[in-house]
Coordinates of C-alpha atoms and ligand atoms in Angstrom, one line a residue:
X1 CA 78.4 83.0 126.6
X2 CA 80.9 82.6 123.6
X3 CA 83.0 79.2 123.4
X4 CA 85.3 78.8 120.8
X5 CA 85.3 74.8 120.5
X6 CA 88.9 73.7 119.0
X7 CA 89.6 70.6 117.5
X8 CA 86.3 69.6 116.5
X9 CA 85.4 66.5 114.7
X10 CA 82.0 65.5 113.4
X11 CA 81.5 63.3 116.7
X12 CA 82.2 66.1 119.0
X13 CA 79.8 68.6 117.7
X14 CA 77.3 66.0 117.7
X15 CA 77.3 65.2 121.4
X16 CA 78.3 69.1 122.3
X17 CA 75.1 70.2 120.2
X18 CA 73.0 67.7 122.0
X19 CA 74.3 68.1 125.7
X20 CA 74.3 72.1 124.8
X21 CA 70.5 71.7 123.6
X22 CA 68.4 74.8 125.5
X23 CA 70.8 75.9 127.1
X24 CA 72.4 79.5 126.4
X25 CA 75.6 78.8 125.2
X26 CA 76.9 80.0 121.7
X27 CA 79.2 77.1 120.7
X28 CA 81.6 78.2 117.8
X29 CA 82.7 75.2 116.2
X30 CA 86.6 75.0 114.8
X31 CA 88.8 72.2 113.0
X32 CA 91.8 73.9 113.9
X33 CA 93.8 72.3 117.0
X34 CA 94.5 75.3 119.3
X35 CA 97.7 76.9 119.0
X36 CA 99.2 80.6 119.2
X37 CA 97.9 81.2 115.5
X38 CA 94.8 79.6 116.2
X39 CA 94.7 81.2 119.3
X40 CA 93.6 84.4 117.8
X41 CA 90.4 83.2 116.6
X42 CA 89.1 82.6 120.0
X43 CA 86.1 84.8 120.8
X44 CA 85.8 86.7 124.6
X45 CA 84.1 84.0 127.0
X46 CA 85.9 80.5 127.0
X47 CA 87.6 78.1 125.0
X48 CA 86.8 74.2 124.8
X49 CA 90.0 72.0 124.1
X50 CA 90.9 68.5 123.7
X51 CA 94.5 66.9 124.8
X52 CA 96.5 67.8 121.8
X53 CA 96.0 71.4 121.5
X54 CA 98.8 73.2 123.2
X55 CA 97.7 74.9 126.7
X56 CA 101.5 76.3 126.9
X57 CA 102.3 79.8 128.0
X58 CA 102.5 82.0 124.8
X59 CA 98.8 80.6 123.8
X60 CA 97.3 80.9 127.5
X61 CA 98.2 84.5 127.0
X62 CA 97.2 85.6 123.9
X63 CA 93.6 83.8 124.9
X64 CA 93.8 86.2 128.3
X65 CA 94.4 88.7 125.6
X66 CA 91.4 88.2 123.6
X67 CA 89.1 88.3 126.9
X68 CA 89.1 84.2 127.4
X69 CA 88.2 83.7 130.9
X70 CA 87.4 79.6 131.3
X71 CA 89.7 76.7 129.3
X72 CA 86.7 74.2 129.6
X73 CA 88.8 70.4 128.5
X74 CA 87.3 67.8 127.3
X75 CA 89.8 65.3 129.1
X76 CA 90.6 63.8 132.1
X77 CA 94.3 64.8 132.0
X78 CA 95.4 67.9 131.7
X79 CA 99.2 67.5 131.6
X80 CA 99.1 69.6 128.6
X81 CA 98.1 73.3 130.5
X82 CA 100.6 75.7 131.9
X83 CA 98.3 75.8 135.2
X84 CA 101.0 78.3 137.1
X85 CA 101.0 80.7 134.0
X86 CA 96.9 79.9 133.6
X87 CA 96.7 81.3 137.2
X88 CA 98.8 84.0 137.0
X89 CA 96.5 85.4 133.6
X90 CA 93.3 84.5 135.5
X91 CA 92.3 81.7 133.6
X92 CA 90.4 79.2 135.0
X93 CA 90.7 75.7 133.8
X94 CA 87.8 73.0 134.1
X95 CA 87.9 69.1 133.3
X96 CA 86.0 66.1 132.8
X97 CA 87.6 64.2 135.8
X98 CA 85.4 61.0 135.2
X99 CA 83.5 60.3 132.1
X100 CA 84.2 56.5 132.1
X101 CA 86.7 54.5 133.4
X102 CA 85.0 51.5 131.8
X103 CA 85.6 52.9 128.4
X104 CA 89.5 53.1 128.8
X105 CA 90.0 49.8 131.5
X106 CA 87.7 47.8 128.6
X107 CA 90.2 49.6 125.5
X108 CA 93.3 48.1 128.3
X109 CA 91.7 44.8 128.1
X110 CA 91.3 44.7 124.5
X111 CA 94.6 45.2 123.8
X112 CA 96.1 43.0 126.3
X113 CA 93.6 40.2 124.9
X114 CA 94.3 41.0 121.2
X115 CA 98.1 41.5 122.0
X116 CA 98.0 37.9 123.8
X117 CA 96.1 35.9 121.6
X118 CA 97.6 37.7 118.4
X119 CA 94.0 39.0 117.0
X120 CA 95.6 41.6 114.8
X121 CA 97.7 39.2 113.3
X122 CA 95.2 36.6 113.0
X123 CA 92.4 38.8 111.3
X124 CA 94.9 38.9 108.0
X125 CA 96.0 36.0 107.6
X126 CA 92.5 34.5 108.0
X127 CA 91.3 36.9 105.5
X128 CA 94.1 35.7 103.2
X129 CA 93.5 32.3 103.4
X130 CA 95.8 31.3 105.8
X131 CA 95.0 28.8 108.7
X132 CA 98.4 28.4 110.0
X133 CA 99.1 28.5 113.5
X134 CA 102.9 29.3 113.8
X135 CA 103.4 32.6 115.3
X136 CA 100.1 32.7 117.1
X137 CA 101.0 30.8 120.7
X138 CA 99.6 33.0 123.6
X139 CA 99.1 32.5 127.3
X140 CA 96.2 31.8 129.9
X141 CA 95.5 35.1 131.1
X142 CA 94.6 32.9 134.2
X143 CA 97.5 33.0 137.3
X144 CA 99.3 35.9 135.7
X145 CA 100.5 38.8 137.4
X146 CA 99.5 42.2 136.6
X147 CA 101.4 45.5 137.7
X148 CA 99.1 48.4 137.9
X149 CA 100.8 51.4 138.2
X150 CA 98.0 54.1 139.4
X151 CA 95.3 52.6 140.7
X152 CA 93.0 55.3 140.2
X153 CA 89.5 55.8 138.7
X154 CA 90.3 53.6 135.3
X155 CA 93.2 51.2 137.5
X156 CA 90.9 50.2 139.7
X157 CA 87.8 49.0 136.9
X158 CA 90.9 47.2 135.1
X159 CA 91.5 45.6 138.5
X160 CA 88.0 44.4 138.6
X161 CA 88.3 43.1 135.4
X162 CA 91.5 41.3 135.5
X163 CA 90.2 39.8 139.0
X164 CA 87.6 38.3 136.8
X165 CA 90.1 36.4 134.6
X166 CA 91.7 35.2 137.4
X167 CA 94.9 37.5 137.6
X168 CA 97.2 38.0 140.4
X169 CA 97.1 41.6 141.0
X170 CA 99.9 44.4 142.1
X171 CA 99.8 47.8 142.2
X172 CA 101.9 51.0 142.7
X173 CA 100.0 54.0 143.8
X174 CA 101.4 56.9 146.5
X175 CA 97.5 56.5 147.4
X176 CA 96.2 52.8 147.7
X177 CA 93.0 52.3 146.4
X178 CA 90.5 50.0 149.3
X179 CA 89.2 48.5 146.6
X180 CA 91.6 47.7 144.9
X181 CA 93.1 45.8 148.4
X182 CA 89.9 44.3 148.6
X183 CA 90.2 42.3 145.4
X184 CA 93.6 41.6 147.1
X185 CA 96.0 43.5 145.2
X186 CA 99.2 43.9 146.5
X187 CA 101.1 47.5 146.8
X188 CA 104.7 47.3 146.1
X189 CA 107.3 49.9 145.3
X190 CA 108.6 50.6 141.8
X191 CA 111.1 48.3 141.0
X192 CA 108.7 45.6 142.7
X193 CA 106.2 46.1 140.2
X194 CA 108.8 46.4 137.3
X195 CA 110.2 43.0 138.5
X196 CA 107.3 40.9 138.9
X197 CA 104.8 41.8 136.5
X198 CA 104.0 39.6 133.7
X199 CA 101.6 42.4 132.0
X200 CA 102.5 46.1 133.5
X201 CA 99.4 48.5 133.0
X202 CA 100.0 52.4 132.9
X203 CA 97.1 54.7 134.4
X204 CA 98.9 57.5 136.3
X205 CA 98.8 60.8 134.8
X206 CA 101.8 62.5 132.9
X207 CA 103.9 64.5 135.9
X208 CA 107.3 65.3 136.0
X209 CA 107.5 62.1 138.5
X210 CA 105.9 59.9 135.8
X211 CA 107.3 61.4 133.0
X212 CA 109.5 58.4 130.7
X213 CA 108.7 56.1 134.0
X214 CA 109.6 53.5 131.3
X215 CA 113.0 54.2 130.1
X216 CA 116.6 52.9 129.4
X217 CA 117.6 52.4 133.3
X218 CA 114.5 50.2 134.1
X219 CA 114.7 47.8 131.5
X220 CA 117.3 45.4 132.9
X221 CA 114.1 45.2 136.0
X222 CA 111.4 43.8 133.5
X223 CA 110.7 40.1 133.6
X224 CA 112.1 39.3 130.3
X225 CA 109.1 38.6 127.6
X226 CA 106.8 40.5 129.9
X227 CA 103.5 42.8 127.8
X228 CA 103.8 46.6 128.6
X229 CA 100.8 48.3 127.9
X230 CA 100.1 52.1 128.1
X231 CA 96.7 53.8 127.1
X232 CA 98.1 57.2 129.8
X233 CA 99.4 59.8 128.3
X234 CA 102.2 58.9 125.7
X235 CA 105.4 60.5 127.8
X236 CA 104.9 57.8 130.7
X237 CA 106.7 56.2 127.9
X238 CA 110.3 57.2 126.6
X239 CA 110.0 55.4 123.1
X240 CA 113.4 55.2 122.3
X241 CA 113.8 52.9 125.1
X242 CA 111.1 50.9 124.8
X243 CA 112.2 49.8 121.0
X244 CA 115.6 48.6 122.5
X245 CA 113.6 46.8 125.1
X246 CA 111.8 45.6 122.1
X247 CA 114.3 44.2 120.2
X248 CA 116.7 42.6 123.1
X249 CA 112.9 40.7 123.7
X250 CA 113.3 41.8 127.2
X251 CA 109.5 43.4 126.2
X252 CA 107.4 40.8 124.4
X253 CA 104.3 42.5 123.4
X254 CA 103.4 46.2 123.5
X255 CA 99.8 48.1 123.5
X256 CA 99.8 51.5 123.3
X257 CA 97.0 53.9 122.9
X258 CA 99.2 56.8 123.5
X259 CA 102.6 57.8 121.8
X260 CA 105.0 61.0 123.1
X261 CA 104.7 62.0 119.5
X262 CA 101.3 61.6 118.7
X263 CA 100.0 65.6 118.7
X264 CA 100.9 65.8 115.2
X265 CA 99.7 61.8 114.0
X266 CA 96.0 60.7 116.0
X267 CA 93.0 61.9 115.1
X268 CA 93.5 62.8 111.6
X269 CA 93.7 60.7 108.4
X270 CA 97.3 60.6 107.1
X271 CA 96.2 57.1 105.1
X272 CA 98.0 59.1 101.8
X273 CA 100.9 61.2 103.5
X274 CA 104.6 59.7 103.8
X275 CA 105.2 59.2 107.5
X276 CA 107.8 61.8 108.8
X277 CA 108.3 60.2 112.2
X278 CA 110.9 57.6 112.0
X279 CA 110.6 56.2 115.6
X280 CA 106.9 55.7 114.8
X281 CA 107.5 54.4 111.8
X282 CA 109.9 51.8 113.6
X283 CA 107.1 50.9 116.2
X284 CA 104.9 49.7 113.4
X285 CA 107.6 47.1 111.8
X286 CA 107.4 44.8 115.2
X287 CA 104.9 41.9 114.7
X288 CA 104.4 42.3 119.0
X289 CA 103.1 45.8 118.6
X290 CA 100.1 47.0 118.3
X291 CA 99.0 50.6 118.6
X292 CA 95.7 52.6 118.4
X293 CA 95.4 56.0 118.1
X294 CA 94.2 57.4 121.4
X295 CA 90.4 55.5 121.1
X296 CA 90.2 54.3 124.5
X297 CA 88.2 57.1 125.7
X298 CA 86.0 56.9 122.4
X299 CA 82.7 55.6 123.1
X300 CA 79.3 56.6 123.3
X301 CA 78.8 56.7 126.8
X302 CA 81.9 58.3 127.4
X303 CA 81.8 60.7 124.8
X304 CA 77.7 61.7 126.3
X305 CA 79.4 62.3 129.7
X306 CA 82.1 64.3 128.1
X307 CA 79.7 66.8 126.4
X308 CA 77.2 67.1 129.4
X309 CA 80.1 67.7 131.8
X310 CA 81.7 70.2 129.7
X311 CA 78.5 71.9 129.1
X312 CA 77.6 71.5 133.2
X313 CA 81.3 73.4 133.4
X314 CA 80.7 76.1 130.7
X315 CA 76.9 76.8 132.7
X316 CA 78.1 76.9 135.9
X317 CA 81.2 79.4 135.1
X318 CA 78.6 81.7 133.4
X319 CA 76.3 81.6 135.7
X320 CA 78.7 82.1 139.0
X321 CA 82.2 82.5 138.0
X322 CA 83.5 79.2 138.9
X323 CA 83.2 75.8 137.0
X324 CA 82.7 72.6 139.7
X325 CA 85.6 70.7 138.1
X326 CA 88.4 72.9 138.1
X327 CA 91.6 72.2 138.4
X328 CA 94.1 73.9 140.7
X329 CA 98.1 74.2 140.7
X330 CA 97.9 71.7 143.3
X331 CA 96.6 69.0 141.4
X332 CA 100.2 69.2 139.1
X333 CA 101.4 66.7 141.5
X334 CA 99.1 63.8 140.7
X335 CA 96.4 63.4 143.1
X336 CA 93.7 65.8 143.2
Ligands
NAD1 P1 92.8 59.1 138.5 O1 93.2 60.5 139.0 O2 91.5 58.6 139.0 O3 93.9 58.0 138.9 C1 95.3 58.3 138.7 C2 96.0 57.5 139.8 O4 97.4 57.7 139.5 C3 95.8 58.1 141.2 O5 95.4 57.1 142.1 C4 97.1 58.7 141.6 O6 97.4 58.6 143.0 C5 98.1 57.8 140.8 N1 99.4 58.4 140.6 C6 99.8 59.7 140.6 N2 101.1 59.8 140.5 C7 101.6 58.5 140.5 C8 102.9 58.0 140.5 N3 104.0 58.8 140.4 N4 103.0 56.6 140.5 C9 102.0 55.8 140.5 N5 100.7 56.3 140.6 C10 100.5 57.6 140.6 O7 92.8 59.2 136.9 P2 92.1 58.2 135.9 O8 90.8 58.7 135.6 O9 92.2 56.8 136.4 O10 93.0 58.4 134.6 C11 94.4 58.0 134.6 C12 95.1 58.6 133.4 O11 94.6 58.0 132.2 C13 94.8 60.1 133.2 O12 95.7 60.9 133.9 C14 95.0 60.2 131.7 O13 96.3 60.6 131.4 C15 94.7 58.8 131.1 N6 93.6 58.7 130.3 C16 93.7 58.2 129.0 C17 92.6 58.1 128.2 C18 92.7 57.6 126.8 O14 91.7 57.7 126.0 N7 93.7 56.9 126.4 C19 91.3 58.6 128.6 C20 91.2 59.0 129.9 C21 92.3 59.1 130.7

């Protein structure tokens, strides 16, 4: 079978290659992130895409057109994919629902660490000589609370974690997690978790409900000073907001790993481009930021799962017509 692999990087053709070893599979390796240009260089069989190519409408059907049967992602989310229209062309569309949720609860906890204990700051000034302290007062992780909000596969390994440091844990899930309860987190609703959190941590997916969950009308609920961190998807977030929350203080520190913006920023090098995006650009000038381009996911056990499940999805479709991690209409709603 043909698969037109877009938005390849040298890492991703490395694990592909070796999970697609001896196995009959014609991988067809592009740079180009998929969109309806690109669209027309996919060959008949199925297409392998990553979570910024665009999955809308007019690209779903010119890849019908050119005989595409299986959209095999290499992501977790897939709030990126037209599934009605996907449907409606016969598309199927298969995921990696799990490749580790150690890789993105760890990337969470590195960020609430380094945000805390001002690591990013501190590696410069070191480096420049400077020993000073000012600036550089953090907290004991130890006693805080935590707001989880999704308390899924990754909410519930960052639970594990934070029990470890000794975190008071809440959560906000339409499905409670047992063991999650078990380390004794507490469900509230919402505007609980808003309220009460020290830290709030982001690991639902991007629906319509969770869509700009942090915006404008919830800041006045934050516990003023409180850390927001969000390695989701980037539109859990409405930015805008979240600078005003910024610069009233009512926010003290913010990780993200995702940005609403970022399809046209992360994964490439723009070290010698001017910056167009002005509300990025603005994110970047507060000394309480600190943002990495969608990396959680990026390591190499995750990135092994990744390929092997992909490939197990690409094998399976060819060999019966139906991938085993495929995702329905349904699952548009947030829990599968
Ligand atoms: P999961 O499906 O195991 O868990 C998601 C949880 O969110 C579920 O328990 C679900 O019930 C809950 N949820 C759904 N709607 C909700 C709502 N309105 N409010 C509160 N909770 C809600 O998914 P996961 O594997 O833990 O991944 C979570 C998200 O992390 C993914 O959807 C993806 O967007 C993101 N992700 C990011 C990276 C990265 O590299 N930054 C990598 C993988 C996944």
């Amino acid at each position: 079978m043909d698969v037109t692999v877009y938005s390849t990087k040298p890492y991703d053709r490395q694990f592909l290659d070796a999970a697609a070893t001896g196995q009959d599979l014609a991988l067809h390796f592009l740079e180009a992130r998929l969109t309806t240009d690109s669209a027309a260089l996919a060959r008949a069989g199925a297409v392998c895409a990553f979570v910024n190519d665009d999955l809308s409408a007019p690209v779903l059907r010119v890849l019908a057109d050119r005989g595409v049967r299986l959209i095999a992602l290499r992501s977790a989310g897939f709030n990126h994919v037209d599934l009605p229209v996907a449907r409606d062309l016969g598309l199927h569309v298969a995921r990696v629902p799990a490749y580790s949720p150690h890789a993105v609860a760890e990337h969470t906890m590195a960020l609430i660490l380094a945000l805390n204990r001002r690591i990013h700051r501190a590696y410069n000034r070191v480096r420049e000589g400077n020993f000073a302290l000012d600036g550089l007062l953090g907290f004991d992780l130890h006693g805080k609370t935590v707001g989880i909000i999704g308390t899924g596969k990754i909410g519930e390994v960052l639970a594990r974690i934070l029990s470890g440091f000794g975190c008071r844990l809440l959560g906000h899930d339409p499905f409670p997690n047992p063991v999650c309860e078990a380390l004794g987190m507490d469900y509230v609703g919402r505007d609980e978790i808003l309220s009460r959190s020290d830290i709030l941590s982001l690991h639902c997916p991007l629906t319509p409900e969770t869509h700009h969950l942090i915006r404008d009308e919830v800041l006045p609920l934050l516990r003023p000073g409180m850390m927001l961190i969000n390695t989701s998807r980037g539109a859990v977030v409405e930015t805008q907001a979240v600078i005003r929350g910024l610069k009233e203080g009512v926010i003290g520190g913010l990780g993200l790993d995702v940005y609403e913006e970022e399809a046209d920023l992360f994964f490439e090098d723009l070290s010698d481009q001017v910056l167009h995006d002005d509300v990025f650009a603005r994110l970047l000038t507060f000394p309480n930021v600190l943002i990495t381009g969608h990396q959680a996911f990026f390591t190499r056990e995750a990135m092994t799962n990744i390929a092997e499940t992909t490939v197990e999805n690409l094998i399976a479709f060819r060999q019966s017509g139906r991938a085993p991690h495929e995702i329905s209409v349904e699952m548009i709603a947030g829990k599968p």
